[in-house]
Short mmCIF file of C-alpha atoms and ligand atoms in Angstrom, two decimals:
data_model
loop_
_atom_site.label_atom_id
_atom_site.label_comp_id
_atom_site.label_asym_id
_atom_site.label_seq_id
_atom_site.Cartn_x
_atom_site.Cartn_y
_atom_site.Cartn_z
CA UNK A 1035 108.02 -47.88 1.35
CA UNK A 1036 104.66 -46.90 2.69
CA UNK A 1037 103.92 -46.33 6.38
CA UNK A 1038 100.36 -47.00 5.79
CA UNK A 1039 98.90 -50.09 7.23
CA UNK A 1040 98.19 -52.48 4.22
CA UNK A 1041 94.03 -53.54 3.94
CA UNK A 1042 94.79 -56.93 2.30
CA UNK A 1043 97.93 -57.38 -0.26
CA UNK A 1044 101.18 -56.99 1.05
CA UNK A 1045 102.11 -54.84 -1.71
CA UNK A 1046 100.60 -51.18 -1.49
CA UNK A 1047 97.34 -50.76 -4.34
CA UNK A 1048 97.77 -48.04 -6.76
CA UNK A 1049 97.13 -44.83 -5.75
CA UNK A 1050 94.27 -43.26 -6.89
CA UNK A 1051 93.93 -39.34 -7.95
CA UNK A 1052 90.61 -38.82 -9.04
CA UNK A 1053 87.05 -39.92 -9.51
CA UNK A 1054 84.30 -38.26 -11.79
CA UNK A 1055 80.46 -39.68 -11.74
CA UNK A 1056 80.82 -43.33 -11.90
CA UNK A 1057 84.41 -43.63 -12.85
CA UNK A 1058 87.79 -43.40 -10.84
CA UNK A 1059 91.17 -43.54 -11.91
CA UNK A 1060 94.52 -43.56 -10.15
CA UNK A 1061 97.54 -42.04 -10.94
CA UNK A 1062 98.83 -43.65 -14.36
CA UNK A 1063 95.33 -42.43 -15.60
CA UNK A 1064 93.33 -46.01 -16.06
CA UNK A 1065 90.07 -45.36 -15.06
CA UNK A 1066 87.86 -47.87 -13.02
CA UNK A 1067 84.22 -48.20 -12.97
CA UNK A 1068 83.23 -48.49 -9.80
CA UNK A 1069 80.53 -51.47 -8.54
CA UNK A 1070 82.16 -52.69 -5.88
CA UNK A 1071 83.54 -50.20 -2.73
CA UNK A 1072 80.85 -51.55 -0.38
CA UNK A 1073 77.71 -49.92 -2.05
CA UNK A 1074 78.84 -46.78 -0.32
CA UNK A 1075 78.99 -44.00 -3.75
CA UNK A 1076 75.46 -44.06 -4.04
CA UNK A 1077 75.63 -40.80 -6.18
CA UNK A 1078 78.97 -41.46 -7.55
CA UNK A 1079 82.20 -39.15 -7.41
CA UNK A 1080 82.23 -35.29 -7.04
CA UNK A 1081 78.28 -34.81 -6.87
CA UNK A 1082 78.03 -30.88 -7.36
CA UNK A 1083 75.52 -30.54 -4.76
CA UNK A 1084 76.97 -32.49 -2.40
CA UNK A 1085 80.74 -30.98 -2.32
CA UNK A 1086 79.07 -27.51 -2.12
CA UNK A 1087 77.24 -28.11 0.91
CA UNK A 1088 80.05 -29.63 2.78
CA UNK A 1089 81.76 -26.69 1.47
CA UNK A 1090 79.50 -24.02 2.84
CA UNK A 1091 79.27 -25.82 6.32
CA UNK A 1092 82.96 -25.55 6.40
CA UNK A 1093 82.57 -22.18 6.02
CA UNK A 1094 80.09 -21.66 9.37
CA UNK A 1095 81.11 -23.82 11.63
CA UNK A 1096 83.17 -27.59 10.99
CA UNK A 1097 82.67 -28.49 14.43
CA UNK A 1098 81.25 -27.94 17.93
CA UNK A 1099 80.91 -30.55 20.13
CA UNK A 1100 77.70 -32.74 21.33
CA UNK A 1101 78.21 -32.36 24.88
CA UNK A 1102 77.39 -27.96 24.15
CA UNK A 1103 75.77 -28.10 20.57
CA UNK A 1104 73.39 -29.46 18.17
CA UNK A 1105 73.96 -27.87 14.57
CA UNK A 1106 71.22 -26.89 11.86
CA UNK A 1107 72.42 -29.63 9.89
CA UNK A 1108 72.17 -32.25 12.20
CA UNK A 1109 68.18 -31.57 13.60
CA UNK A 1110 67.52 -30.93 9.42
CA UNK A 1111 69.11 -34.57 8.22
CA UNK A 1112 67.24 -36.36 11.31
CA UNK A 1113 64.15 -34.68 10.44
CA UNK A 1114 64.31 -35.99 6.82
CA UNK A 1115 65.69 -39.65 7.92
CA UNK A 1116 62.21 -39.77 10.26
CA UNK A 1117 59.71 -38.53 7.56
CA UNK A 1118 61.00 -41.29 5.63
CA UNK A 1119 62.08 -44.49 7.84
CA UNK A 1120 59.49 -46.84 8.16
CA UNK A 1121 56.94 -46.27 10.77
CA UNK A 1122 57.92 -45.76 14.32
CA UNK A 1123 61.13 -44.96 13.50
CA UNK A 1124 61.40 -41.55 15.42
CA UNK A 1125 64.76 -40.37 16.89
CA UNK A 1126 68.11 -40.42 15.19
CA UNK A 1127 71.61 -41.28 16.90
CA UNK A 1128 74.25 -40.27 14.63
CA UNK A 1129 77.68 -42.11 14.40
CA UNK A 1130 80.49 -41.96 12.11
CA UNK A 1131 79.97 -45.34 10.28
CA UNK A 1132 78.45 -48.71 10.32
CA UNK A 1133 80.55 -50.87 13.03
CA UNK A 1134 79.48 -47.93 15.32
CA UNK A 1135 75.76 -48.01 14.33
CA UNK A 1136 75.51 -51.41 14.98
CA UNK A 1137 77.31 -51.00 18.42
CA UNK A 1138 75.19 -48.00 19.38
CA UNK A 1139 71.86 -50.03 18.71
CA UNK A 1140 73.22 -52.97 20.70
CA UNK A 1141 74.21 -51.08 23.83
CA UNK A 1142 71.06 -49.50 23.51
CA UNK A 1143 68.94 -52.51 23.49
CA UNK A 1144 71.08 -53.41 26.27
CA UNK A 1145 70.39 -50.42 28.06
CA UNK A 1146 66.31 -50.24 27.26
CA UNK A 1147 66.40 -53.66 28.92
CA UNK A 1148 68.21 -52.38 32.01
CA UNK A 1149 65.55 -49.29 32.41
CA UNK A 1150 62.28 -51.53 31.73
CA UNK A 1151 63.53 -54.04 34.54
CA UNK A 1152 64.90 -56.78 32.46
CA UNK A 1153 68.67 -56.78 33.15
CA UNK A 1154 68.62 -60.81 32.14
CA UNK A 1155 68.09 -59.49 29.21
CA UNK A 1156 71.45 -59.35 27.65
CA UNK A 1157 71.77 -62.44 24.94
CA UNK A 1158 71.33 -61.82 20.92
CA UNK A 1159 70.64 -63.41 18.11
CA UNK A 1160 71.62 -63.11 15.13
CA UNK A 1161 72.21 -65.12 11.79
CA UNK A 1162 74.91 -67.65 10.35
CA UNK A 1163 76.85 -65.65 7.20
CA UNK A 1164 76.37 -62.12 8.15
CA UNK A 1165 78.41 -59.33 8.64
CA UNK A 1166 77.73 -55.90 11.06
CA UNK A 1167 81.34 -54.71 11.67
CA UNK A 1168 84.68 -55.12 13.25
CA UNK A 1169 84.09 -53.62 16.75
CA UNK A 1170 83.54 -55.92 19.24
CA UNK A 1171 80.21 -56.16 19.67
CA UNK A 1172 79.65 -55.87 15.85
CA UNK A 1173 82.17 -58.75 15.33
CA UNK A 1174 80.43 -60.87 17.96
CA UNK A 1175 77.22 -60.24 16.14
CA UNK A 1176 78.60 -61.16 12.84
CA UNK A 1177 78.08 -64.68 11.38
CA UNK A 1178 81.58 -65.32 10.13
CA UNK A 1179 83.01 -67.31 12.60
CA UNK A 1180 86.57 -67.79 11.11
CA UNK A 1181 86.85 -63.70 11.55
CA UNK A 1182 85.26 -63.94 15.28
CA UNK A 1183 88.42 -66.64 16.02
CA UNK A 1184 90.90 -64.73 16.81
CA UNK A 1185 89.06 -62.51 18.87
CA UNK A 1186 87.69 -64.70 21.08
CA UNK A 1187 86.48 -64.58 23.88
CA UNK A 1188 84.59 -61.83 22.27
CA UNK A 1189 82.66 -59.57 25.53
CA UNK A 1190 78.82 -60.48 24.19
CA UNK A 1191 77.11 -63.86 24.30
CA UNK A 1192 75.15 -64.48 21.02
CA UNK A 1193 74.22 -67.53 19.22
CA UNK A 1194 73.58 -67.78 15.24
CA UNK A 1195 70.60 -69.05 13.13
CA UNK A 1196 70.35 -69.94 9.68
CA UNK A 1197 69.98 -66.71 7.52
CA UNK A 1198 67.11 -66.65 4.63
CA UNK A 1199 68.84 -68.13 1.84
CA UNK A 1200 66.65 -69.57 -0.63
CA UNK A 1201 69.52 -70.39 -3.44
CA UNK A 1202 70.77 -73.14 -0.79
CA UNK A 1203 68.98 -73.32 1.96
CA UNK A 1204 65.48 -74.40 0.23
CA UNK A 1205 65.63 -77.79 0.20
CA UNK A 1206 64.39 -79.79 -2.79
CA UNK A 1207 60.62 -79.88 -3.17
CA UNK A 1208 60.18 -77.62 -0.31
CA UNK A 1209 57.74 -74.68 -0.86
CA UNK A 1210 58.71 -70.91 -0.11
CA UNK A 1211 56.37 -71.17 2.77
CA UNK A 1212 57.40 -74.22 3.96
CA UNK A 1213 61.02 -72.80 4.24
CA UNK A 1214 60.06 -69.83 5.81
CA UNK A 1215 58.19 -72.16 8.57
CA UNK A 1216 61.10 -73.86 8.60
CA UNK A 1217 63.64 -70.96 9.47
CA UNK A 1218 61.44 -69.48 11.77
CA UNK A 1219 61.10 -72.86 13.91
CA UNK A 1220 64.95 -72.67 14.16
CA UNK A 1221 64.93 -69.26 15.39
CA UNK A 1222 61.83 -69.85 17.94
CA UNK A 1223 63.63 -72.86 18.98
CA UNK A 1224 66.84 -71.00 19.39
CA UNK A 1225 64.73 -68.26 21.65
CA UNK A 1226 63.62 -71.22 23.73
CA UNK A 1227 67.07 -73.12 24.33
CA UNK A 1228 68.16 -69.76 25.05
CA UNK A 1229 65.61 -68.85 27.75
CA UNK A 1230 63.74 -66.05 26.46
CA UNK A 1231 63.62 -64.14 29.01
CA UNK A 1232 67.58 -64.18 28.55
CA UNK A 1233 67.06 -62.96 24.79
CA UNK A 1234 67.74 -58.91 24.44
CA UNK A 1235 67.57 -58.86 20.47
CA UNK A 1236 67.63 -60.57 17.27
CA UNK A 1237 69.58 -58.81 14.45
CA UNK A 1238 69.45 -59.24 10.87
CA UNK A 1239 70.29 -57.31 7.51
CA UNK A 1240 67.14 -56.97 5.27
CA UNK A 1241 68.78 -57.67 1.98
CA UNK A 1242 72.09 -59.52 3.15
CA UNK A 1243 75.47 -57.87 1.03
CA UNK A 1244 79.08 -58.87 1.77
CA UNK A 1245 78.68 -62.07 2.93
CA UNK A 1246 76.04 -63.76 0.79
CA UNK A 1247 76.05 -61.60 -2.05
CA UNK A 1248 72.46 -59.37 -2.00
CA UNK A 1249 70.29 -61.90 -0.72
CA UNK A 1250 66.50 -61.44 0.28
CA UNK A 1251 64.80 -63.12 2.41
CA UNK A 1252 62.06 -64.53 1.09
CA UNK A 1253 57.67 -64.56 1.37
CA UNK A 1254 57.17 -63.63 4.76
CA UNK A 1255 60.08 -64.42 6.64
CA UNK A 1256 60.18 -60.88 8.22
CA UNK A 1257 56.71 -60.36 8.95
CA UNK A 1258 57.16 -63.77 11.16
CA UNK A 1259 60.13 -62.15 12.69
CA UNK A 1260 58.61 -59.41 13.69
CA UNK A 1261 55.65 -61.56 15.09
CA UNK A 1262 58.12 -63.73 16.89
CA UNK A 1263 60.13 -60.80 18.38
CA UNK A 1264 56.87 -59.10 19.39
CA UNK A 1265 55.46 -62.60 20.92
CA UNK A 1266 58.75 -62.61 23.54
CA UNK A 1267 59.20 -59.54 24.15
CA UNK A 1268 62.45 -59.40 22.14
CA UNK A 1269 63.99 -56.29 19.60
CA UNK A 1270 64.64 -56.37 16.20
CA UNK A 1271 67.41 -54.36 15.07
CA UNK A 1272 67.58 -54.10 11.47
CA UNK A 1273 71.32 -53.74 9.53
CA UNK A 1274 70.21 -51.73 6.81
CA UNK A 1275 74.75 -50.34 6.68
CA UNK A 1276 74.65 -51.78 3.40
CA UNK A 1277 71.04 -52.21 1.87
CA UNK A 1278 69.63 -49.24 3.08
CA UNK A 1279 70.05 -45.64 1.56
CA UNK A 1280 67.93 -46.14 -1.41
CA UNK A 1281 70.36 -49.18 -2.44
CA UNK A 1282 67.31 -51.92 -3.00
CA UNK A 1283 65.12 -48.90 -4.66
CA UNK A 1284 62.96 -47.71 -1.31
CA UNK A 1285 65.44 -45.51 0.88
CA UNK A 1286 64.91 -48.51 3.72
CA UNK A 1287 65.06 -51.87 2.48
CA UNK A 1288 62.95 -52.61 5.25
CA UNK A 1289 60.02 -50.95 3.25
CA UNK A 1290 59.20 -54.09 1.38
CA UNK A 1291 58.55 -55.95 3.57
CA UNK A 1292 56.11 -53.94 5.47
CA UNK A 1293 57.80 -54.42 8.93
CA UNK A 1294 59.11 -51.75 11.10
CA UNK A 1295 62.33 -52.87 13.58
CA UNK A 1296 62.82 -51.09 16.93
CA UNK A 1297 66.16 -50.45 15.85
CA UNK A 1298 67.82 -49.60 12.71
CA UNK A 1299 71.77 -49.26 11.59
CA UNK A 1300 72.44 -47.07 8.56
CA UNK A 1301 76.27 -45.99 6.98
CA UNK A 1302 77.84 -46.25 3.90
CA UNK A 1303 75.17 -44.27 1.15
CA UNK A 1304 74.38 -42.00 3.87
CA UNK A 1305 77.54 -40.17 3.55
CA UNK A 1306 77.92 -41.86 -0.20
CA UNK A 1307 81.93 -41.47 0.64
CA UNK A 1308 81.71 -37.94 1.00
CA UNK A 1309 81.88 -38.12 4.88
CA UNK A 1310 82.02 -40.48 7.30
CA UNK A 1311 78.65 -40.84 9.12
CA UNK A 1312 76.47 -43.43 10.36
CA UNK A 1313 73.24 -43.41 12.22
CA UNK A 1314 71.13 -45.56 14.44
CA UNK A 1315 67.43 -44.86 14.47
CA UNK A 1316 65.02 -45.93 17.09
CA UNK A 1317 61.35 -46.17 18.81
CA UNK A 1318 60.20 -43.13 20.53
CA UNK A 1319 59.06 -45.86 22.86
CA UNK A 1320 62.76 -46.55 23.87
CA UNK A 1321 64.28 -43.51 23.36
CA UNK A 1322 61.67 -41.55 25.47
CA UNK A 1323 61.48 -44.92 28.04
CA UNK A 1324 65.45 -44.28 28.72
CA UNK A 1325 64.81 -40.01 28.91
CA UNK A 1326 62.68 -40.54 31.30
CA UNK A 1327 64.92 -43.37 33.61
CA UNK A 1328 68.06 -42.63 34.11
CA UNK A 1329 68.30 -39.65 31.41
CA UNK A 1330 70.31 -40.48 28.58
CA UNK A 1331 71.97 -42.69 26.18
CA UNK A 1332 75.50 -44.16 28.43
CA UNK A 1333 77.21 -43.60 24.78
CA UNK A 1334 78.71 -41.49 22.75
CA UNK A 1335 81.77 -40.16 20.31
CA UNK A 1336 83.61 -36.93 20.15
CA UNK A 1337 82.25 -36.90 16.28
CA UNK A 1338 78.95 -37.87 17.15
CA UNK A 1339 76.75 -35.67 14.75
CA UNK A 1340 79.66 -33.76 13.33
CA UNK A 1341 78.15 -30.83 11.00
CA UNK A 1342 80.09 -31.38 8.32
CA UNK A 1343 79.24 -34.96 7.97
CA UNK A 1344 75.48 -34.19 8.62
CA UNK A 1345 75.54 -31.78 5.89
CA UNK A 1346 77.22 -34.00 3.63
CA UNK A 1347 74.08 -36.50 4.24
CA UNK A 1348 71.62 -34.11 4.24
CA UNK A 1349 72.69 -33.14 0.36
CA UNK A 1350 73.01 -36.86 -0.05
CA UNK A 1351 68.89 -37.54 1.29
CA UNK A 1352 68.06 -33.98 -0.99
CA UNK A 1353 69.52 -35.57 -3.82
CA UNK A 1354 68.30 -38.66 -3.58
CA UNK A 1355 64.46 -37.88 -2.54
CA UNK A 1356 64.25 -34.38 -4.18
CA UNK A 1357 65.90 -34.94 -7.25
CA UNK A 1358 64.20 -38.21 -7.28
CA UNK A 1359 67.86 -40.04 -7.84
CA UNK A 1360 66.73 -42.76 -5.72
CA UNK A 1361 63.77 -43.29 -8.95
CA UNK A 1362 66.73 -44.50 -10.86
CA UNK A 1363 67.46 -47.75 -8.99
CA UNK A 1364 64.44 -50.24 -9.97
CA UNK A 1365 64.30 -49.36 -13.76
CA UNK A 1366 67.94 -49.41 -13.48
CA UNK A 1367 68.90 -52.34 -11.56
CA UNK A 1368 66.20 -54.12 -13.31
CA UNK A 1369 68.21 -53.63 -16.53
CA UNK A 1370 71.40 -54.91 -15.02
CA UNK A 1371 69.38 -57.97 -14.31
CA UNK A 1372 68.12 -58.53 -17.48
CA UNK A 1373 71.93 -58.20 -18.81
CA UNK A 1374 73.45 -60.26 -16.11
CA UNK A 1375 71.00 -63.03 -16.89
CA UNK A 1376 71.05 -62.99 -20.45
CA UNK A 1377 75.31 -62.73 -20.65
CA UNK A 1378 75.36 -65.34 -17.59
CA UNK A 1379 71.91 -67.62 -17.63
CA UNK A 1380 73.53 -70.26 -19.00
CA UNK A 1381 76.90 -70.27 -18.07
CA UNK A 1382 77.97 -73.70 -16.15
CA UNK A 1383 79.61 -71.87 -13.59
CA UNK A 1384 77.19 -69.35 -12.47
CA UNK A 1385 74.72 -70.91 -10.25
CA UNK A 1386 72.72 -67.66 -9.54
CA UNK A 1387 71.99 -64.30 -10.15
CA UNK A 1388 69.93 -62.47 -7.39
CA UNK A 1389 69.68 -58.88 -5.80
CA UNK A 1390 67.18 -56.18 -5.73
CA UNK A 1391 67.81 -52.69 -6.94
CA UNK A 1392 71.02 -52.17 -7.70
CA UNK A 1393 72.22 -54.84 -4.78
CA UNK A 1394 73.04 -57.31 -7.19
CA UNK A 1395 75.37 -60.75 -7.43
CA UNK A 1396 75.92 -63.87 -9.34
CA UNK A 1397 77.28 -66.88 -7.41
CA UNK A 1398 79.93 -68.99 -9.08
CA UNK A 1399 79.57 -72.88 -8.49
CA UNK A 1400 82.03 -75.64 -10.11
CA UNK A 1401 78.21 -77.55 -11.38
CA UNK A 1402 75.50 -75.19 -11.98
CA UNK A 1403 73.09 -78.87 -11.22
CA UNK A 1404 74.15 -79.96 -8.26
CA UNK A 1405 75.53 -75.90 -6.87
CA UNK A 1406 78.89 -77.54 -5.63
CA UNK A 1407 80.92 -74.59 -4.52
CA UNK A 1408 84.63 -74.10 -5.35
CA UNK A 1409 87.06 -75.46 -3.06
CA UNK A 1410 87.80 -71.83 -0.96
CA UNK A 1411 91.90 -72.62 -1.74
CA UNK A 1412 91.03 -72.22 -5.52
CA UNK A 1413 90.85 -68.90 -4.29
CA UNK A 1414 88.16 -67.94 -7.02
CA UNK A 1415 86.79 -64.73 -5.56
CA UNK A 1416 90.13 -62.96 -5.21
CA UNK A 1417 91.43 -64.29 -8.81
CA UNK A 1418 88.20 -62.87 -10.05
CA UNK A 1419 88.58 -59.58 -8.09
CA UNK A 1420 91.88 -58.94 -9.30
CA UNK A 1421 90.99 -59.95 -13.04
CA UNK A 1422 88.10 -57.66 -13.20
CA UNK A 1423 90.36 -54.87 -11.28
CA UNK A 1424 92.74 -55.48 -14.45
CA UNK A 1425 89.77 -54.78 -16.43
CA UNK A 1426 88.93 -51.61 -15.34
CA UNK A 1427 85.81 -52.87 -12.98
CA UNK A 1428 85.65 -52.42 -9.08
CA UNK A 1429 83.45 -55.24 -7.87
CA UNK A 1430 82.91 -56.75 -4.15
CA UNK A 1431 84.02 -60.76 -4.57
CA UNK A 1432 83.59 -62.83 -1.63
CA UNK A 1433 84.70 -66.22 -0.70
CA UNK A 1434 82.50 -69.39 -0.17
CA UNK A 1435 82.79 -71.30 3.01
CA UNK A 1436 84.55 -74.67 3.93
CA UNK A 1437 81.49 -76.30 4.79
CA UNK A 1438 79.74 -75.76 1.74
CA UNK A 1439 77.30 -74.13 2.98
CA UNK A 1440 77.89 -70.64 0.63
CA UNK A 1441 79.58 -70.25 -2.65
CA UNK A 1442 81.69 -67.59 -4.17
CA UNK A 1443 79.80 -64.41 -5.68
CA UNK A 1444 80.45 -61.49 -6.46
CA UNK A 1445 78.20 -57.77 -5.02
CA UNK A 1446 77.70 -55.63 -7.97
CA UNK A 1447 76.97 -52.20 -6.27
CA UNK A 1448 77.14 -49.31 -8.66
CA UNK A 1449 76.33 -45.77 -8.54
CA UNK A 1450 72.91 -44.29 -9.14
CA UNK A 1451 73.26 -42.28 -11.14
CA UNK A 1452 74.58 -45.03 -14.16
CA UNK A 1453 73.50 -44.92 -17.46
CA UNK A 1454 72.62 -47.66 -19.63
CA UNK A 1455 76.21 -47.49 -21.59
CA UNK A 1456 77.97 -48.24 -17.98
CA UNK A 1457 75.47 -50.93 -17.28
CA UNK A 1458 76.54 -53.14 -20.76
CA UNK A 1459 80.59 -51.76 -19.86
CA UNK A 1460 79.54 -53.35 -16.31
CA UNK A 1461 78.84 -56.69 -17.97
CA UNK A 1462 80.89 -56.87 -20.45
CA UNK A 1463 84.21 -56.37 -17.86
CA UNK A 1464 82.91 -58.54 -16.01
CA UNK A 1465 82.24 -61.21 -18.38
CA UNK A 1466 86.33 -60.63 -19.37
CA UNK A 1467 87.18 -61.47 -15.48
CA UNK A 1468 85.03 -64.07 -15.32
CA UNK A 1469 86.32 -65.83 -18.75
CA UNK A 1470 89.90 -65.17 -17.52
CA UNK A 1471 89.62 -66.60 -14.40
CA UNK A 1472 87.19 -69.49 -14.97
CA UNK A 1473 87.86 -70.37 -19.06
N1 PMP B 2431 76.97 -53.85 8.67
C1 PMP B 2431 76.98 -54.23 7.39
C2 PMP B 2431 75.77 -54.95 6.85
C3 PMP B 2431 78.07 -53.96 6.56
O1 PMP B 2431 78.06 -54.37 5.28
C4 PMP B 2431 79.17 -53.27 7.10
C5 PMP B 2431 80.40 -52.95 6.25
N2 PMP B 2431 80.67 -53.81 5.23
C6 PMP B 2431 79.13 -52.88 8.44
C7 PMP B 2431 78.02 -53.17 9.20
C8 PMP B 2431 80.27 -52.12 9.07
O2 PMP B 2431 80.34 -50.85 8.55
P1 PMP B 2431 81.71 -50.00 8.62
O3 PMP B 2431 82.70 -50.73 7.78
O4 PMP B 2431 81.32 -48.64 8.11
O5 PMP B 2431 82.12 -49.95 10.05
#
């Protein structure tokens, strides 16, 4: 009998013993390869460079707390974030995942809007479908309302948009540009029912992942976003938890689409599994606006900037910029598109395949014409997560809705540092799950 609380079956998963570059394997000695724990093993499992330098920080110092210290690797890791975030990106609040990076950057906004005199400020925005997290504030953000229902009443007010979501939410005969108008009428006309003086933030992921299945927004949604924000006075906080770390081939997804938030989240490939950290990255403007009010950030976590996880990340930026890993995710992601399409293209029940980098996803549909999702009891995403763990692929399935309004898909999310023999195994495992569960 295990002690330990259960994540989803009721009977304890295998255990596992051991993982080597893209692979793991658990105790009997089947090996996995692994797409699908979240995007977070960026660099895979038991990167040399990594382990040594959370080694040798374990040998100076493993901790010293916040409140006395700030440690070599911490200042070194938010120097190298800042060189490379997207402009105006300047100071660097680390965390020890993404639920907490998304809190930190609301209660900051919060508290920015205290200090410049707007304490009405206090309402967000954010979009239908998404995910930040399970703390509270995180959860309240999220756009999953069946997983916000038993929590309610959750302790922030925010109201939900539609998300960018061309595959279904560009209607027939509508141009990309007319969509975009479109979505960002909604969300202007959200900011006005609102009040906008009443509106703090809006938050959004770049590239959305669980929920959707790595969806972009498309043309210039985010560049109107930006303008909109900017026009009331409103931030943007960018969840980049899952897209960011080099995941859509810049390190920011942000990147490309040429717009800068006030705020950014960041987790999972930061510490590629290696450690637990997170970060939230800000404007000088409202870092150095709340220095010079009331003096400092009302936040913070005994683990906050913990060397050990900083050096972890730093090795994890080093490889990724240095050894130019992060050059291996468009040429490489690229050719897992061409292989998803031309295995999948025309199969009747795959409806899409989308992503950028290596963020990528089909969605399954019962009628690849008209994009009718499954019925959520058939239960297709966890038959198909389950079929592919049998296998030997780890891939992120997710479940439509009951309104319709998403499908089932399933995240492909694989190491970078794949070769082109693991990207046809990829497909070819997957094609098994998919036959098996959909024949
Ligand atoms: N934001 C996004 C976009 C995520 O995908 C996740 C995790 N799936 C989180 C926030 C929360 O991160 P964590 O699980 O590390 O708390």
């Amino acid at each position: 009998m295990s002690h330990v609380f259960p994540r989803h079956s009721k009977a304890p998963p295998p255990m596992v013993s051991r993982g080597d570059g893209a692979y793991l394997f658990d105790a009997a000695g089947a090996s996995y390869l692994n797409c699908g724990d979240a995007a977070v093993s960026c660099l895979g499992h038991g990167d040399a460079h990594v382990t040594a330098a959370i080694k040798a920080q374990l040998d100076r110092v493993a901790f010293a707390h916040t409140g006395y210290f700030t440690s070599a690797p911490a200042e070194a890791l938010a120097d190298r974030l800042v060189a490379a975030a997207p402009e105006g990106l300047d100071r660097v609040y680390f965390v020890s995942g993404g639920s907490e990076a998304v809190e930190a950057a609301l209660k900051l906004a919060r508290q920015y809007s205290i200090e410049v005199g707007q304490p009405e400020r206090s309402h967000v925005i954010a979009r239908r479908q998404s995910y930040h997290g399970n703390t509270l504030g995180a959860l309240a953000t999220g756009g999953n309302a069946a997983r916000r229902a038993p929590f309610d009443p959750l302790l922030m007010k925010v109201s939900h948009v539609s998300p960018c979501y061309a595959y279904r939410g560009q209607a027939e005969g509508e141009t990309e540009a007319q969509y975009v108008d479109r979505l960002i009428a909604e969300l202007e006309a959200e900011i006005e029912a609102q009040g906008p003086e009443t509106v703090m933030a809006f938050v959004a992921e770049p590239v959305v992942g669980a929920t959707l299945g790595a969806v972009p927004a498309v043309g210039k949604y985010f560049a109107r976003v930006r303008a909109l924000c900017d026009q009331y006075g409103i931030l943007l906080i960018f969840d980049e938890v899952m897209c960011g770390m080099g995941r859509t081939g810049t390190l920011f997804a942000s990147e490309q689409h040429g717009v800068s938030p006030d705020i950014c989240a960041i987790a999972k490939g930061l510490g590629a599994g290696y450690q637990p950290v997170g970060a939230m990255l800000c404007s000088a403007r409202i870092h150095d606006t709340i220095r010079d009010g009331s003096g400092f950030f009302q936040h913070g976590h005994t683990y906050l900037g913990h060397p050990v996880a900083c050096a972890a990340a730093l090795a994890v930026v080093e490889r990724l910029l240095d050894d130019d890993v992060l050059g291996r995710v468009t040429p490489l992601g690229d050719a897992l598109h061409d292989a998803l399409t031309e295995r999948f293209g025309q199969h009747p029940h795959v409806g899409d395949i989308r992503g950028v980098g290596l963020f990528r996803a089909i969605e399954l549909v019962q009628d690849r014409e008209t994009k009718a999702p499954f019925d959520p009891s058939d239960k297709v995403h966890a038959r198909l997560k389950a079929a592919a763990f049998a296998q030997g692929l780890i891939c992120y399935p997710m479940g439509g809705s009951m309104d319709g309004t998403r499908g089932d898909h399933v995240l492909l999310a694989p190491p970078f540092i794949l070769d082109d023999s693991d990207v046809g195994l990829l497909v070819d495992r997957l094609d098994a799950a998919v036959r098996a569960v959909l024949p």
